[in-house]
Short mmCIF file of C-alpha atoms in Angstrom, two decimals:
data_model
loop_
_atom_site.label_atom_id
_atom_site.label_comp_id
_atom_site.label_asym_id
_atom_site.label_seq_id
_atom_site.Cartn_x
_atom_site.Cartn_y
_atom_site.Cartn_z
CA MET A 1 89.92 106.91 112.15
CA LEU A 2 93.42 106.89 110.66
CA GLY A 3 95.98 104.71 112.42
CA LYS A 4 99.77 104.74 112.41
CA ALA A 5 100.10 101.84 109.97
CA GLY A 6 99.76 102.24 106.24
CA VAL A 7 99.86 106.05 106.05
CA THR A 8 100.57 107.09 102.47
CA GLY A 9 102.87 109.88 101.40
CA ALA A 10 99.93 112.06 100.41
CA GLN A 11 98.29 111.46 103.81
CA LYS A 12 101.53 112.39 105.59
CA ALA A 13 101.68 115.64 103.63
CA ALA A 14 98.02 116.31 104.46
CA ILE A 15 98.62 115.70 108.18
CA LEU A 16 101.58 118.06 108.17
CA LEU A 17 99.59 120.81 106.44
CA LEU A 18 96.72 120.39 108.89
CA ALA A 19 99.19 120.57 111.77
CA LEU A 20 100.82 123.73 110.43
CA GLY A 21 97.47 125.55 110.24
CA GLU A 22 95.69 127.35 107.45
CA ASP A 23 97.99 130.37 107.06
CA SER A 24 101.20 128.36 106.63
CA SER A 25 99.48 125.68 104.56
CA THR A 26 98.05 128.15 102.05
CA GLN A 27 101.55 129.51 101.41
CA LEU A 28 102.80 125.98 100.73
CA PHE A 29 99.85 125.21 98.44
CA SER A 30 100.68 128.24 96.31
CA THR A 31 104.16 126.82 95.55
CA MET A 32 102.98 123.34 94.55
CA HIS A 33 102.29 121.84 91.13
CA GLU A 34 98.60 121.28 90.39
CA SER A 35 98.98 117.47 90.38
CA GLU A 36 100.51 117.67 93.88
CA ILE A 37 97.68 119.90 95.06
CA ARG A 38 95.10 117.46 93.73
CA GLU A 39 96.70 114.42 95.36
CA ILE A 40 97.24 116.08 98.75
CA SER A 41 93.81 117.73 98.69
CA ALA A 42 92.13 114.39 98.01
CA ALA A 43 93.99 112.84 100.96
CA MET A 44 93.19 115.78 103.23
CA ALA A 45 89.49 115.81 102.38
CA THR A 46 89.00 112.12 103.17
CA ILE A 47 91.47 111.52 105.98
CA GLY A 48 88.93 112.12 108.76
CA THR A 49 90.03 112.08 112.40
CA ILE A 50 93.77 111.76 113.07
CA PRO A 51 94.87 110.52 116.53
CA ALA A 52 97.56 112.50 118.29
CA GLU A 53 99.97 109.55 118.21
CA THR A 54 99.74 109.42 114.42
CA VAL A 55 100.35 113.15 114.20
CA GLU A 56 103.45 112.71 116.39
CA THR A 57 104.74 109.88 114.21
CA VAL A 58 104.31 111.77 110.95
CA CYS A 59 105.34 115.16 112.29
CA ASN A 60 108.10 114.02 114.68
CA GLU A 61 109.90 117.34 114.43
CA PHE A 62 106.84 118.91 116.05
CA SER A 63 106.11 116.09 118.50
CA LYS A 64 106.22 118.36 121.53
CA SER A 65 103.54 120.57 120.01
CA PHE A 66 101.15 117.63 119.71
CA SER A 67 101.93 115.60 122.81
CA SER A 68 98.88 116.90 124.67
CA GLY A 69 96.62 114.38 122.96
CA ASP A 70 94.69 116.79 120.77
CA MET A 71 93.44 115.46 117.44
CA LEU A 72 93.19 117.01 113.99
CA VAL A 73 90.26 116.54 111.65
CA GLY A 74 90.61 116.73 107.88
CA THR A 75 87.35 117.36 106.03
CA PHE A 76 86.17 118.65 102.66
CA GLU A 77 85.29 121.96 104.30
CA THR A 78 88.75 122.39 105.89
CA THR A 79 90.44 121.56 102.60
CA GLU A 80 88.29 123.94 100.58
CA ARG A 81 88.84 126.78 103.04
CA MET A 82 92.62 126.38 102.81
CA LEU A 83 92.59 126.16 99.02
CA ARG A 84 90.49 129.32 98.65
CA LYS A 85 93.15 131.30 100.51
CA ALA A 86 95.82 130.18 98.03
CA LEU A 87 94.16 129.61 94.66
CA PRO A 88 91.66 131.32 92.33
CA GLY A 89 88.03 130.41 92.96
CA ASP A 90 87.43 128.58 89.66
CA ARG A 91 90.52 126.43 90.20
CA VAL A 92 89.38 125.56 93.73
CA ASN A 93 85.93 124.64 92.44
CA GLN A 94 87.46 122.33 89.86
CA ILE A 95 89.72 120.62 92.40
CA MET A 96 86.94 120.17 94.97
CA GLU A 97 84.51 118.80 92.39
CA GLU A 98 87.09 116.24 91.33
CA ILE A 99 88.00 115.06 94.82
CA ARG A 100 84.33 114.89 95.84
CA GLY A 101 83.78 112.56 92.89
CA PRO A 102 84.75 108.87 92.71
CA ALA A 103 88.00 107.83 94.37
CA GLY A 104 91.17 107.24 92.36
CA ARG A 105 94.47 108.90 91.66
CA THR A 106 94.16 108.93 87.86
CA MET A 107 91.12 109.58 85.70
CA TRP A 108 90.97 105.90 84.77
CA ASP A 109 91.10 104.88 88.43
CA LYS A 110 88.16 107.19 89.06
CA LEU A 111 86.16 105.77 86.15
CA GLY A 112 86.83 102.29 87.49
CA ASN A 113 85.04 103.29 90.69
CA VAL A 114 81.98 104.71 88.93
CA PRO A 115 78.99 102.29 89.10
CA GLU A 116 78.55 100.54 85.77
CA ASN A 117 74.96 101.76 85.29
CA VAL A 118 76.06 105.39 85.75
CA LEU A 119 78.99 105.02 83.37
CA ALA A 120 76.87 103.18 80.79
CA SER A 121 74.25 105.95 80.87
CA TYR A 122 76.95 108.51 80.10
CA LEU A 123 78.73 106.49 77.42
CA ARG A 124 75.64 105.58 75.42
CA ASN A 125 75.51 109.22 74.26
CA GLU A 126 79.14 109.20 73.06
CA TYR A 127 80.64 108.14 69.72
CA PRO A 128 81.50 104.41 69.61
CA GLN A 129 85.16 105.18 68.94
CA THR A 130 85.34 107.38 72.05
CA VAL A 131 83.65 104.68 74.13
CA ALA A 132 86.08 102.09 72.78
CA VAL A 133 89.08 104.18 73.87
CA ILE A 134 87.62 104.70 77.34
CA LEU A 135 86.60 101.09 77.96
CA SER A 136 89.92 99.74 76.67
CA ARG A 137 91.65 101.55 79.55
CA LEU A 138 89.44 100.14 82.31
CA GLN A 139 89.64 96.80 84.10
CA PRO A 140 88.12 94.01 81.93
CA ALA A 141 85.53 93.08 84.57
CA HIS A 142 84.24 96.64 84.77
CA THR A 143 84.26 96.98 80.98
CA ALA A 144 82.22 93.77 80.68
CA ARG A 145 79.55 95.06 83.08
CA VAL A 146 79.31 98.39 81.25
CA LEU A 147 79.05 96.73 77.82
CA GLY A 148 76.28 94.51 79.14
CA LEU A 149 74.19 97.58 79.92
CA LEU A 150 74.61 99.24 76.51
CA PRO A 151 72.21 98.62 73.58
CA GLU A 152 73.38 95.47 71.77
CA ASP A 153 74.14 97.05 68.37
CA PHE A 154 76.01 99.91 70.02
CA ALA A 155 77.97 97.53 72.27
CA VAL A 156 78.99 95.33 69.31
CA ASP A 157 80.12 98.43 67.39
CA VAL A 158 82.24 99.44 70.39
CA MET A 159 83.76 95.94 70.65
CA MET A 160 84.67 95.91 66.95
CA ARG A 161 86.43 99.24 67.36
CA MET A 162 88.27 97.90 70.41
CA LEU A 163 89.44 94.91 68.34
CA HIS A 164 90.82 97.07 65.54
CA MET A 165 92.04 100.02 67.58
CA GLU A 166 95.52 101.28 66.77
CA ASN A 167 97.78 103.11 69.19
CA VAL A 168 96.00 106.21 70.45
CA GLN A 169 98.11 109.36 70.44
CA ARG A 170 98.95 110.90 73.80
CA ASP A 171 97.31 114.23 72.97
CA VAL A 172 94.04 112.43 72.21
CA ILE A 173 94.16 110.69 75.59
CA ASP A 174 94.98 113.98 77.32
CA SER A 175 92.07 115.72 75.62
CA LEU A 176 89.73 112.86 76.55
CA GLU A 177 90.87 112.97 80.19
CA THR A 178 90.22 116.72 80.30
CA THR A 179 86.73 116.28 78.89
CA LEU A 180 85.90 113.45 81.27
CA ARG A 181 87.16 115.46 84.24
CA SER A 182 85.26 118.63 83.36
CA GLU A 183 82.02 117.08 82.08
CA PHE A 184 81.54 113.70 83.73
CA ILE A 185 83.51 113.51 86.97
CA ALA A 186 82.62 117.09 87.92
CA SER A 187 78.93 116.43 87.26
CA LEU A 188 79.11 113.32 89.46
CA ALA A 189 80.56 115.42 92.26
CA ARG A 190 77.83 118.03 91.88
CA SER A 191 75.11 115.39 91.76
CA SER A 192 76.39 113.97 95.04
CA LYS A 193 74.99 117.08 96.75
CA ARG A 194 71.49 115.71 96.32
CA ASP A 195 68.27 116.70 97.96
CA SER A 196 67.69 114.30 100.87
CA HIS A 197 64.01 113.86 100.01
CA GLU A 198 64.91 112.92 96.42
CA LEU A 199 67.45 110.38 97.69
CA LEU A 200 64.92 108.80 100.06
CA ALA A 201 62.32 108.70 97.28
CA GLU A 202 64.68 106.55 95.23
CA VAL A 203 65.21 104.29 98.24
CA PHE A 204 61.45 103.86 98.55
CA ASN A 205 61.24 103.07 94.84
CA ASN A 206 63.43 100.03 95.51
CA PHE A 207 61.41 98.64 98.43
CA ASP A 208 58.95 95.84 97.77
CA ARG A 209 55.31 96.78 98.32
CA ARG A 210 55.03 95.48 101.86
CA ILE A 211 58.17 97.21 103.10
CA GLU A 212 57.32 100.41 101.20
CA GLY A 213 53.88 100.63 102.81
CA GLN A 214 55.24 99.79 106.25
CA PHE A 215 57.95 102.45 106.18
CA MET A 216 55.79 105.08 104.50
CA ASN A 217 53.14 104.68 107.22
CA ALA A 218 55.82 104.99 109.87
CA LEU A 219 57.28 108.07 108.16
CA GLU A 220 53.83 109.67 107.95
CA ARG A 221 53.34 109.14 111.68
CA ARG A 222 56.73 110.69 112.41
CA ASN A 223 56.54 113.66 110.02
CA LEU A 224 53.65 113.95 107.56
CA GLU A 225 55.21 116.86 105.63
CA ASP A 226 58.42 114.93 104.94
CA ALA A 227 56.43 111.86 103.94
CA GLU A 228 54.36 113.87 101.45
CA ARG A 229 57.48 115.37 99.88
CA VAL A 230 59.02 111.91 99.48
CA LYS A 231 55.82 110.53 97.92
CA ALA A 232 55.69 113.45 95.48
CA LEU A 233 59.21 112.61 94.27
CA MET A 234 58.61 108.89 93.93
CA PHE A 235 57.83 107.24 90.60
CA THR A 236 56.15 103.87 90.89
CA PHE A 237 55.01 101.36 88.30
CA ASP A 238 51.42 102.55 88.75
CA ASP A 239 52.53 106.10 87.81
CA ILE A 240 53.07 104.81 84.25
CA ARG A 241 49.33 105.34 83.70
CA ARG A 242 49.89 109.11 83.41
CA LEU A 243 52.47 108.77 80.62
CA SER A 244 51.60 109.25 76.95
CA LYS A 245 51.54 106.50 74.33
CA GLU A 246 54.52 108.13 72.65
CA VAL A 247 56.50 107.89 75.89
CA ILE A 248 55.44 104.26 76.36
CA MET A 249 56.63 103.46 72.82
CA ARG A 250 60.02 105.03 73.66
CA ILE A 251 60.20 103.07 76.91
CA MET A 252 59.46 99.80 75.07
CA ARG A 253 62.70 100.19 73.11
CA ASP A 254 64.85 99.98 76.26
CA ILE A 255 63.02 97.83 78.80
CA ASN A 256 63.64 94.13 79.26
CA ARG A 257 60.72 92.77 77.20
CA GLU A 258 60.98 89.38 78.88
CA LYS A 259 60.01 90.99 82.20
CA LEU A 260 57.04 92.94 80.80
CA PRO A 261 54.41 90.12 81.00
CA LEU A 262 55.32 89.43 84.61
CA ALA A 263 55.28 93.14 85.48
CA LEU A 264 51.86 93.62 83.86
CA LYS A 265 50.46 90.49 85.52
CA GLY A 266 50.22 92.43 88.77
CA ALA A 267 49.57 95.87 87.25
CA SER A 268 46.40 97.92 87.30
CA GLU A 269 44.05 97.65 84.34
CA ASP A 270 44.93 101.25 83.36
CA VAL A 271 48.64 100.50 83.09
CA ARG A 272 48.08 97.23 81.24
CA SER A 273 45.69 98.91 78.78
CA LEU A 274 48.16 101.71 78.11
CA PHE A 275 50.93 99.28 77.15
CA LEU A 276 48.59 97.23 74.97
CA SER A 277 47.18 100.30 73.20
CA SER A 278 50.73 101.48 72.42
CA MET A 279 51.48 98.28 70.50
CA THR A 280 50.29 96.84 67.19
CA GLY A 281 47.28 94.56 67.39
CA ARG A 282 49.40 91.46 66.77
CA ALA A 283 52.05 92.40 69.33
CA GLY A 284 49.37 93.26 71.88
CA LYS A 285 47.69 89.87 71.37
CA ILE A 286 51.01 88.08 71.89
CA LEU A 287 51.60 90.07 75.10
CA GLU A 288 48.12 89.24 76.41
CA ASP A 289 48.73 85.54 75.71
CA GLU A 290 52.06 85.69 77.52
CA ILE A 291 50.42 87.29 80.56
CA ALA A 292 47.66 84.69 80.61
CA SER A 293 50.12 81.80 80.26
CA LEU A 294 52.00 82.81 83.40
CA GLY A 295 49.34 81.47 85.76
CA PRO A 296 49.71 82.28 89.47
CA VAL A 297 52.85 84.32 90.22
CA ARG A 298 54.55 85.46 93.40
CA LEU A 299 54.11 89.08 94.37
CA LYS A 300 57.84 89.25 95.06
CA ASP A 301 58.60 88.34 91.44
CA VAL A 302 56.10 90.88 90.11
CA ASP A 303 57.65 93.60 92.28
CA ALA A 304 61.15 92.75 91.01
CA ALA A 305 60.02 92.91 87.36
CA GLN A 306 58.20 96.21 87.89
CA SER A 307 61.19 97.69 89.75
CA GLU A 308 63.50 96.83 86.86
CA ILE A 309 61.20 98.56 84.37
CA VAL A 310 60.81 101.60 86.65
CA ALA A 311 64.61 101.83 86.91
CA THR A 312 64.86 101.90 83.09
CA ILE A 313 62.17 104.58 82.89
CA LYS A 314 63.95 106.76 85.44
CA GLU A 315 67.25 106.30 83.61
CA LEU A 316 65.63 107.50 80.37
CA ALA A 317 64.17 110.47 82.25
CA ASN A 318 67.58 111.34 83.72
CA GLN A 319 69.04 111.30 80.22
CA GLY A 320 66.34 113.70 79.03
CA GLU A 321 64.86 111.10 76.68
CA ILE A 322 61.39 111.23 78.28
CA ASP A 323 59.47 113.41 80.74
CA ILE A 324 57.88 111.61 83.69
CA SER A 325 57.14 114.65 85.84
CA PRO A 326 53.55 114.90 87.14
CA SER A 327 53.13 118.21 85.30
CA ALA A 328 54.10 116.70 81.93
CA ASP A 329 51.43 117.70 79.43
CA SER A 330 49.93 114.84 77.46
CA ASN A 331 46.74 114.26 75.53
CA GLU A 332 47.17 110.52 75.62
CA LEU A 333 46.67 109.83 79.33
CA ILE A 334 44.43 107.00 80.38
CA PRO A 335 41.52 108.53 82.35
#
């Protein structure tokens, strides 16, 4: 709930527009510059519940109208409805997609609030020079985390370009901001409207085995249909057995190879055999020796290693690099 202290200018404008009502507000929106619309819309969509005393403080010229104690509520839906009365549909869609995305006034503020794994997944498909320009405008700590998630050769190439980068022309920056807004930030906003079963499936993928089984049993008792839908969307380490050797070879390029022996230590024979058969005889022998040399291991450590590899596999699938869907056709499945 918004209090009286620390109300920004954009929030004050949003409160006033909410107080004036949709008809008057839409007329005001139509006279504003697009940057003003974006800033006020973002404030309006996230402002939530506004106490009457805050409304009176901000809108003192209308204090008598709001002295009854009624509250206003600013939501994404309220904002979108007002905008659609004043602006063309495609412009409204663009504005709403941007304000539903990561927080931040500028494009670089927004990128700074994007999780490093999400940003790294997007940037690894860009030209190194483009990535260098983008990362050079972010906070160093965030840039460091993103670089750490990129392939080593690619990351070093980006760093070399950052070292020798000359002044970037304003029109290049403007073009880059436009592309990021229309392709990346907008897609993040759209992806936020996710299927709830898909979201819960990812949560289950991050549970350890004991907790996963406990909650899945409880979910099945509560609603078997929902539980089955979640299970169908999950991808576990054991599901690797239905992937082809070609897919496994692609996965091997990106996974943390140091975690593979530990992950396979607690894997089914099918999964272990698939990895070994996708490697050269010498590499497979080395992997078998590494697994044997581990000795007794904690289930918790095995789960953590398998979860990290599953996360890499799902990231590759999200990028379209591999297909992990149950219907994926393959002649190389382990029976």
